[in-house]
Amino acid sequence: MKPKKFISALIVGSLTIITLSSCANAQSIGAQVGKSESLLGKYEELAQEDMPAYYHFLEELPLEDTAMALAYPEKYEPKALAKAGYDNLKDKNIDITDESVKKELENVVIGSTYPTDLTEEEFTSAVGILASTLESSQNPFICYYPLAIGSHLSVCNEEHIINDFNMVECPVLKKAFTSVCPITLEEFMTQNFADDEAYLRIKEASYANDNLEVYINELENLVQLSKNPTDIYDDELWQELFGHLDATLAGDENLYETYITLAIKVHNLIYLDDVLEVPQLARN
């Protein structure tokens, strides 16, 4: 049996991680949360009996290198980053119990439920105080997400899951988000990729099963496997990873060549601390 040719070494050689630094990216919402039970559990470790108990819990945690944690949040566990965020607010003389600050932490959680972009005015209104405590290149929706989600978990008794955007979600957060930003996944994708032929193809295909999410998940599978290229011989595994995308291909079309550009662009909107460059050959 011939393997499913995934990606050539020449193409992978041009795939590199770039630094998130622009002002526009700094104003994009989206904190990465791993889609697994174990990582959800790590966030739930922050939950306490109530808000005062949560703040006391953070006070008692061992000190972290606050500057390093906020500069490289992807390298720290949620508990450590929550501690760093808490200490950073104290160091900047920001009262975490102030209603304005608490509201901004709520905005971090609500806004992170689904990634989107904010205007300068919207950004300042939503998280202006928190942003003032960080470097201009740092994103409060990433740096303060563990601190904020811990606050939410301490007062919310709903069941929490990891949603299709790899964010912590519950009925309360979903309702809050839709009340301030009533946008569906399809609307979000259409806003960003309305003229993208690859997106229009999967959008049309999704009408058959009314499930755009499965295509987005398979695009992310494509991104993750592109980081460590391999040939897949198992047809069952191939179908599990790319079955819906594969069904949209015609003739001898290549899955990677058809979808990698869209896959990386979608990934970059969601995973702001793992922004990838589109491979040179995929741009041609």
mmCIF file of C-alpha atoms in Angstrom:
data_model
loop_
_atom_site.group_PDB
_atom_site.id
_atom_site.type_symbol
_atom_site.label_atom_id
_atom_site.label_comp_id
_atom_site.label_asym_id
_atom_site.label_seq_id
_atom_site.Cartn_x
_atom_site.Cartn_y
_atom_site.Cartn_z
ATOM 1 C CA MET A 1 0.000 0.000 0.000
ATOM 2 C CA LYS A 2 1.367 3.442 -0.900
ATOM 3 C CA PRO A 3 1.611 5.898 1.968
ATOM 4 C CA LYS A 4 -0.466 9.028 2.087
ATOM 5 C CA LYS A 5 2.214 11.512 1.149
ATOM 6 C CA PHE A 6 1.825 14.220 3.735
ATOM 7 C CA ILE A 7 4.534 16.788 3.169
ATOM 8 C CA SER A 8 8.024 16.910 1.737
ATOM 9 C CA ALA A 9 11.110 17.738 3.775
ATOM 10 C CA LEU A 10 11.817 20.675 1.462
ATOM 11 C CA ILE A 11 8.498 22.271 2.281
ATOM 12 C CA VAL A 12 8.823 21.643 6.004
ATOM 13 C CA GLY A 13 12.208 23.310 6.007
ATOM 14 C CA SER A 14 10.555 26.647 5.342
ATOM 15 C CA LEU A 15 7.994 26.327 8.151
ATOM 16 C CA THR A 16 9.180 28.439 11.070
ATOM 17 C CA ILE A 17 7.734 29.961 14.219
ATOM 18 C CA ILE A 18 7.762 33.758 14.214
ATOM 19 C CA THR A 19 7.493 36.161 17.133
ATOM 20 C CA LEU A 20 4.208 37.810 18.026
ATOM 21 C CA SER A 21 5.077 41.468 18.278
ATOM 22 C CA SER A 22 2.827 43.739 16.247
ATOM 23 C CA CYS A 23 0.335 46.082 17.867
ATOM 24 C CA ALA A 24 -2.510 44.529 15.884
ATOM 25 C CA ASN A 25 -1.685 41.058 17.133
ATOM 26 C CA ALA A 26 -1.372 42.349 20.657
ATOM 27 C CA GLN A 27 -4.982 43.411 20.393
ATOM 28 C CA SER A 28 -6.269 40.069 19.165
ATOM 29 C CA ILE A 29 -8.129 37.951 21.675
ATOM 30 C CA GLY A 30 -7.186 34.331 22.177
ATOM 31 C CA ALA A 31 -5.439 32.415 24.916
ATOM 32 C CA GLN A 32 -4.231 28.956 24.108
ATOM 33 C CA VAL A 33 -5.722 26.138 26.137
ATOM 34 C CA GLY A 34 -4.790 22.584 25.301
ATOM 35 C CA LYS A 35 -7.722 20.444 24.247
ATOM 36 C CA SER A 36 -7.358 17.669 26.794
ATOM 37 C CA GLU A 37 -8.771 16.520 30.111
ATOM 38 C CA SER A 38 -5.424 17.000 31.846
ATOM 39 C CA LEU A 39 -5.065 20.670 30.866
ATOM 40 C CA LEU A 40 -8.659 21.406 31.752
ATOM 41 C CA GLY A 41 -7.874 19.828 35.108
ATOM 42 C CA LYS A 42 -4.908 22.146 35.548
ATOM 43 C CA TYR A 43 -7.214 25.132 35.189
ATOM 44 C CA GLU A 44 -9.688 23.576 37.593
ATOM 45 C CA GLU A 45 -6.875 23.305 40.157
ATOM 46 C CA LEU A 46 -7.172 27.090 40.455
ATOM 47 C CA ALA A 47 -10.809 26.922 41.565
ATOM 48 C CA GLN A 48 -11.387 27.701 45.235
ATOM 49 C CA GLU A 49 -14.437 28.044 47.485
ATOM 50 C CA ASP A 50 -14.952 31.701 46.626
ATOM 51 C CA MET A 51 -13.050 34.729 45.351
ATOM 52 C CA PRO A 52 -11.357 35.686 48.669
ATOM 53 C CA ALA A 53 -10.220 32.085 49.075
ATOM 54 C CA TYR A 54 -8.818 32.194 45.536
ATOM 55 C CA TYR A 55 -6.811 35.336 46.231
ATOM 56 C CA HIS A 56 -5.483 33.796 49.455
ATOM 57 C CA PHE A 57 -4.557 30.668 47.490
ATOM 58 C CA LEU A 58 -2.533 32.777 45.046
ATOM 59 C CA GLU A 59 -0.833 34.650 47.895
ATOM 60 C CA GLU A 60 0.399 31.345 49.339
ATOM 61 C CA LEU A 61 1.773 29.963 46.073
ATOM 62 C CA PRO A 62 5.579 29.991 45.625
ATOM 63 C CA LEU A 63 6.951 33.071 43.903
ATOM 64 C CA GLU A 64 7.486 32.907 40.152
ATOM 65 C CA ASP A 65 9.727 34.975 37.897
ATOM 66 C CA THR A 66 6.911 37.344 37.011
ATOM 67 C CA ALA A 67 8.675 39.077 34.115
ATOM 68 C CA MET A 68 9.698 35.797 32.489
ATOM 69 C CA ALA A 69 6.266 34.236 32.917
ATOM 70 C CA LEU A 70 4.512 37.185 31.292
ATOM 71 C CA ALA A 71 7.101 37.363 28.515
ATOM 72 C CA TYR A 72 6.854 33.647 27.725
ATOM 73 C CA PRO A 73 3.413 32.514 28.993
ATOM 74 C CA GLU A 74 3.391 29.412 26.781
ATOM 75 C CA LYS A 75 6.257 27.978 28.832
ATOM 76 C CA TYR A 76 4.418 28.152 32.167
ATOM 77 C CA GLU A 77 1.717 26.023 33.762
ATOM 78 C CA PRO A 78 -1.634 27.750 34.427
ATOM 79 C CA LYS A 79 -1.039 27.872 38.174
ATOM 80 C CA ALA A 80 2.354 29.545 37.743
ATOM 81 C CA LEU A 81 1.023 32.041 35.226
ATOM 82 C CA ALA A 82 -1.967 32.860 37.442
ATOM 83 C CA LYS A 83 0.478 33.563 40.269
ATOM 84 C CA ALA A 84 2.631 35.745 38.005
ATOM 85 C CA GLY A 85 -0.407 37.705 36.826
ATOM 86 C CA TYR A 86 -1.615 38.207 40.383
ATOM 87 C CA ASP A 87 1.809 39.369 41.576
ATOM 88 C CA ASN A 88 2.213 41.667 38.594
ATOM 89 C CA LEU A 89 -1.020 43.459 39.454
ATOM 90 C CA LYS A 90 0.184 43.872 43.044
ATOM 91 C CA ASP A 91 3.564 45.164 41.862
ATOM 92 C CA LYS A 92 1.795 47.734 39.692
ATOM 93 C CA ASN A 93 -0.434 48.784 42.625
ATOM 94 C CA ILE A 94 -3.561 47.487 40.899
ATOM 95 C CA ASP A 95 -6.310 46.415 43.310
ATOM 96 C CA ILE A 96 -7.642 43.075 42.042
ATOM 97 C CA THR A 97 -10.792 43.521 44.123
ATOM 98 C CA ASP A 98 -11.634 46.808 42.389
ATOM 99 C CA GLU A 99 -14.817 46.391 40.371
ATOM 100 C CA SER A 100 -13.234 47.790 37.205
ATOM 101 C CA VAL A 101 -10.363 45.305 37.417
ATOM 102 C CA LYS A 102 -12.712 42.416 38.156
ATOM 103 C CA LYS A 103 -14.779 43.412 35.134
ATOM 104 C CA GLU A 104 -11.696 43.419 32.915
ATOM 105 C CA LEU A 105 -10.756 39.943 34.157
ATOM 106 C CA GLU A 106 -14.274 38.840 33.240
ATOM 107 C CA ASN A 107 -13.736 40.383 29.804
ATOM 108 C CA VAL A 108 -10.548 38.336 29.430
ATOM 109 C CA VAL A 109 -12.479 35.132 30.068
ATOM 110 C CA ILE A 110 -15.479 36.044 27.921
ATOM 111 C CA GLY A 111 -13.368 37.385 25.088
ATOM 112 C CA SER A 112 -11.113 34.349 25.097
ATOM 113 C CA THR A 113 -14.039 31.972 24.618
ATOM 114 C CA TYR A 114 -13.787 32.673 20.887
ATOM 115 C CA PRO A 115 -10.895 34.519 19.197
ATOM 116 C CA THR A 116 -11.687 37.806 17.498
ATOM 117 C CA ASP A 117 -10.127 41.197 16.814
ATOM 118 C CA LEU A 118 -10.769 44.463 18.616
ATOM 119 C CA THR A 119 -10.421 48.054 17.538
ATOM 120 C CA GLU A 120 -8.136 50.293 19.596
ATOM 121 C CA GLU A 121 -11.179 51.758 21.344
ATOM 122 C CA GLU A 122 -12.754 48.363 22.051
ATOM 123 C CA PHE A 123 -9.448 46.985 23.325
ATOM 124 C CA THR A 124 -8.941 49.869 25.747
ATOM 125 C CA SER A 125 -12.515 49.651 26.964
ATOM 126 C CA ALA A 126 -12.303 45.891 27.540
ATOM 127 C CA VAL A 127 -8.855 45.492 29.119
ATOM 128 C CA GLY A 128 -7.235 48.901 29.305
ATOM 129 C CA ILE A 129 -6.197 48.639 32.960
ATOM 130 C CA LEU A 130 -4.713 45.160 32.521
ATOM 131 C CA ALA A 131 -2.922 46.178 29.324
ATOM 132 C CA SER A 132 -1.316 49.110 31.152
ATOM 133 C CA THR A 133 0.510 46.646 33.416
ATOM 134 C CA LEU A 134 2.188 44.815 30.501
ATOM 135 C CA GLU A 135 4.709 45.534 27.782
ATOM 136 C CA SER A 136 3.178 46.787 24.526
ATOM 137 C CA SER A 137 3.920 43.482 22.770
ATOM 138 C CA GLN A 138 2.226 41.390 25.490
ATOM 139 C CA ASN A 139 -1.390 40.309 25.219
ATOM 140 C CA PRO A 140 -3.554 40.614 28.362
ATOM 141 C CA PHE A 141 -5.911 37.978 26.960
ATOM 142 C CA ILE A 142 -2.992 35.538 27.153
ATOM 143 C CA CYS A 143 -1.001 36.787 30.129
ATOM 144 C CA TYR A 144 -4.014 37.146 32.445
ATOM 145 C CA TYR A 145 -6.133 34.266 31.178
ATOM 146 C CA PRO A 146 -5.149 31.743 33.914
ATOM 147 C CA LEU A 147 -5.676 34.356 36.633
ATOM 148 C CA ALA A 148 -9.033 35.314 35.128
ATOM 149 C CA ILE A 149 -10.273 31.774 34.510
ATOM 150 C CA GLY A 150 -9.391 30.874 38.090
ATOM 151 C CA SER A 151 -11.582 33.737 39.260
ATOM 152 C CA HIS A 152 -14.409 32.478 37.084
ATOM 153 C CA LEU A 153 -14.081 28.866 38.233
ATOM 154 C CA SER A 154 -14.180 29.981 41.872
ATOM 155 C CA VAL A 155 -17.678 31.384 41.473
ATOM 156 C CA CYS A 156 -19.186 29.273 38.673
ATOM 157 C CA ASN A 157 -20.790 25.905 39.381
ATOM 158 C CA GLU A 158 -21.530 25.001 35.759
ATOM 159 C CA GLU A 159 -19.767 22.130 33.990
ATOM 160 C CA HIS A 160 -16.765 23.330 32.004
ATOM 161 C CA ILE A 161 -15.372 21.909 28.777
ATOM 162 C CA ILE A 162 -12.765 22.806 26.158
ATOM 163 C CA ASN A 163 -14.582 24.219 23.129
ATOM 164 C CA ASP A 164 -13.742 24.084 19.416
ATOM 165 C CA PHE A 165 -11.388 27.036 19.797
ATOM 166 C CA ASN A 166 -9.499 25.248 22.614
ATOM 167 C CA MET A 167 -10.889 27.607 25.250
ATOM 168 C CA VAL A 168 -12.603 26.856 28.555
ATOM 169 C CA GLU A 169 -16.330 27.149 28.063
ATOM 170 C CA CYS A 170 -19.524 26.736 30.071
ATOM 171 C CA PRO A 171 -23.156 27.810 29.552
ATOM 172 C CA VAL A 172 -22.559 31.016 31.520
ATOM 173 C CA LEU A 173 -19.583 32.056 29.392
ATOM 174 C CA LYS A 174 -21.282 31.077 26.165
ATOM 175 C CA LYS A 175 -24.335 33.164 27.013
ATOM 176 C CA ALA A 176 -22.188 36.107 28.073
ATOM 177 C CA PHE A 177 -20.158 35.951 24.881
ATOM 178 C CA THR A 178 -23.133 35.746 22.560
ATOM 179 C CA SER A 179 -24.743 38.684 24.346
ATOM 180 C CA VAL A 180 -21.797 40.978 23.605
ATOM 181 C CA CYS A 181 -20.514 39.402 20.399
ATOM 182 C CA PRO A 182 -23.190 37.279 18.714
ATOM 183 C CA ILE A 183 -21.014 35.637 16.065
ATOM 184 C CA THR A 184 -21.051 32.031 14.908
ATOM 185 C CA LEU A 185 -18.031 30.018 13.815
ATOM 186 C CA GLU A 186 -19.160 30.357 10.201
ATOM 187 C CA GLU A 187 -19.506 34.125 10.563
ATOM 188 C CA PHE A 188 -16.058 34.320 12.134
ATOM 189 C CA MET A 189 -14.514 32.299 9.307
ATOM 190 C CA THR A 190 -16.382 34.230 6.627
ATOM 191 C CA GLN A 191 -15.240 37.559 8.079
ATOM 192 C CA ASN A 192 -11.617 36.450 7.784
ATOM 193 C CA PHE A 193 -11.663 34.199 4.706
ATOM 194 C CA ALA A 194 -14.594 35.300 2.537
ATOM 195 C CA ASP A 195 -12.434 35.328 -0.625
ATOM 196 C CA ASP A 196 -10.311 32.277 0.173
ATOM 197 C CA GLU A 197 -11.013 29.472 -2.315
ATOM 198 C CA ALA A 198 -9.976 26.761 0.144
ATOM 199 C CA TYR A 199 -12.348 28.088 2.801
ATOM 200 C CA LEU A 200 -15.211 28.458 0.327
ATOM 201 C CA ARG A 201 -14.699 24.832 -0.639
ATOM 202 C CA ILE A 202 -15.012 23.500 2.905
ATOM 203 C CA LYS A 203 -17.841 25.910 3.673
ATOM 204 C CA GLU A 204 -19.841 24.458 0.781
ATOM 205 C CA ALA A 205 -18.938 20.913 1.809
ATOM 206 C CA SER A 206 -20.006 21.609 5.404
ATOM 207 C CA TYR A 207 -23.571 22.298 4.305
ATOM 208 C CA ALA A 208 -24.011 18.545 3.729
ATOM 209 C CA ASN A 209 -23.466 17.718 7.418
ATOM 210 C CA ASP A 210 -23.961 21.173 8.977
ATOM 211 C CA ASN A 211 -20.703 20.855 10.876
ATOM 212 C CA LEU A 212 -17.999 23.345 9.947
ATOM 213 C CA GLU A 213 -16.150 22.508 13.181
ATOM 214 C CA VAL A 214 -14.937 19.140 11.901
ATOM 215 C CA TYR A 215 -13.197 20.839 8.987
ATOM 216 C CA ILE A 216 -11.554 23.382 11.299
ATOM 217 C CA ASN A 217 -10.330 20.561 13.537
ATOM 218 C CA GLU A 218 -8.875 18.730 10.525
ATOM 219 C CA LEU A 219 -7.113 21.913 9.398
ATOM 220 C CA GLU A 220 -5.447 22.032 12.816
ATOM 221 C CA ASN A 221 -4.468 18.360 12.446
ATOM 222 C CA LEU A 222 -2.777 19.371 9.197
ATOM 223 C CA VAL A 223 -0.831 22.136 10.939
ATOM 224 C CA GLN A 224 0.320 19.898 13.782
ATOM 225 C CA LEU A 225 1.468 17.104 11.487
ATOM 226 C CA SER A 226 3.275 19.611 9.261
ATOM 227 C CA LYS A 227 5.558 20.340 12.224
ATOM 228 C CA ASN A 228 6.673 16.700 12.288
ATOM 229 C CA PRO A 229 6.083 15.373 8.761
ATOM 230 C CA THR A 230 5.445 11.694 8.243
ATOM 231 C CA ASP A 231 3.856 9.336 5.750
ATOM 232 C CA ILE A 232 0.596 7.821 6.908
ATOM 233 C CA TYR A 233 0.041 4.276 5.674
ATOM 234 C CA ASP A 234 -3.038 3.538 7.764
ATOM 235 C CA ASP A 235 -6.145 4.491 5.762
ATOM 236 C CA GLU A 236 -8.279 4.416 8.912
ATOM 237 C CA LEU A 237 -5.979 6.875 10.668
ATOM 238 C CA TRP A 238 -5.890 9.086 7.578
ATOM 239 C CA GLN A 239 -9.683 9.195 7.497
ATOM 240 C CA GLU A 240 -9.803 9.984 11.206
ATOM 241 C CA LEU A 241 -7.398 12.899 10.783
ATOM 242 C CA PHE A 242 -8.452 14.266 7.378
ATOM 243 C CA GLY A 243 -11.520 12.370 6.187
ATOM 244 C CA HIS A 244 -13.727 15.413 5.607
ATOM 245 C CA LEU A 245 -11.015 17.487 3.930
ATOM 246 C CA ASP A 246 -9.932 14.516 1.833
ATOM 247 C CA ALA A 247 -13.484 14.133 0.516
ATOM 248 C CA THR A 248 -13.334 17.658 -0.941
ATOM 249 C CA LEU A 249 -10.308 16.899 -3.137
ATOM 250 C CA ALA A 250 -10.670 16.193 -6.835
ATOM 251 C CA GLY A 251 -8.502 13.919 -8.954
ATOM 252 C CA ASP A 252 -4.848 14.068 -7.973
ATOM 253 C CA GLU A 253 -5.139 17.169 -5.777
ATOM 254 C CA ASN A 254 -2.771 17.158 -2.809
ATOM 255 C CA LEU A 255 -4.281 17.740 0.645
ATOM 256 C CA TYR A 256 -1.269 19.666 1.893
ATOM 257 C CA GLU A 257 -0.967 21.938 -1.142
ATOM 258 C CA THR A 258 -4.702 22.641 -1.149
ATOM 259 C CA TYR A 259 -5.200 23.443 2.529
ATOM 260 C CA ILE A 260 -1.945 24.268 4.341
ATOM 261 C CA THR A 261 -2.151 28.034 3.719
ATOM 262 C CA LEU A 262 -5.709 28.242 5.074
ATOM 263 C CA ALA A 263 -4.832 25.857 7.926
ATOM 264 C CA ILE A 264 -1.936 28.011 9.110
ATOM 265 C CA LYS A 265 -3.935 31.241 8.816
ATOM 266 C CA VAL A 266 -6.743 29.768 10.933
ATOM 267 C CA HIS A 267 -4.181 28.413 13.413
ATOM 268 C CA ASN A 268 -2.546 31.835 13.713
ATOM 269 C CA LEU A 269 -5.877 33.485 14.556
ATOM 270 C CA ILE A 270 -6.474 31.008 17.375
ATOM 271 C CA TYR A 271 -2.995 30.276 18.749
ATOM 272 C CA LEU A 272 -1.476 33.711 19.201
ATOM 273 C CA ASP A 273 1.528 32.329 21.095
ATOM 274 C CA ASP A 274 2.323 29.823 18.319
ATOM 275 C CA VAL A 275 2.159 31.953 15.186
ATOM 276 C CA LEU A 276 3.516 30.134 12.139
ATOM 277 C CA GLU A 277 4.774 31.351 8.795
ATOM 278 C CA VAL A 278 3.146 30.025 5.650
ATOM 279 C CA PRO A 279 5.708 27.856 3.814
ATOM 280 C CA GLN A 280 7.174 29.580 0.760
ATOM 281 C CA LEU A 281 6.114 26.840 -1.660
ATOM 282 C CA ALA A 282 2.540 27.058 -0.367
ATOM 283 C CA ARG A 283 2.383 30.717 -1.370
ATOM 284 C CA ASN A 284 3.041 30.047 -5.039
#
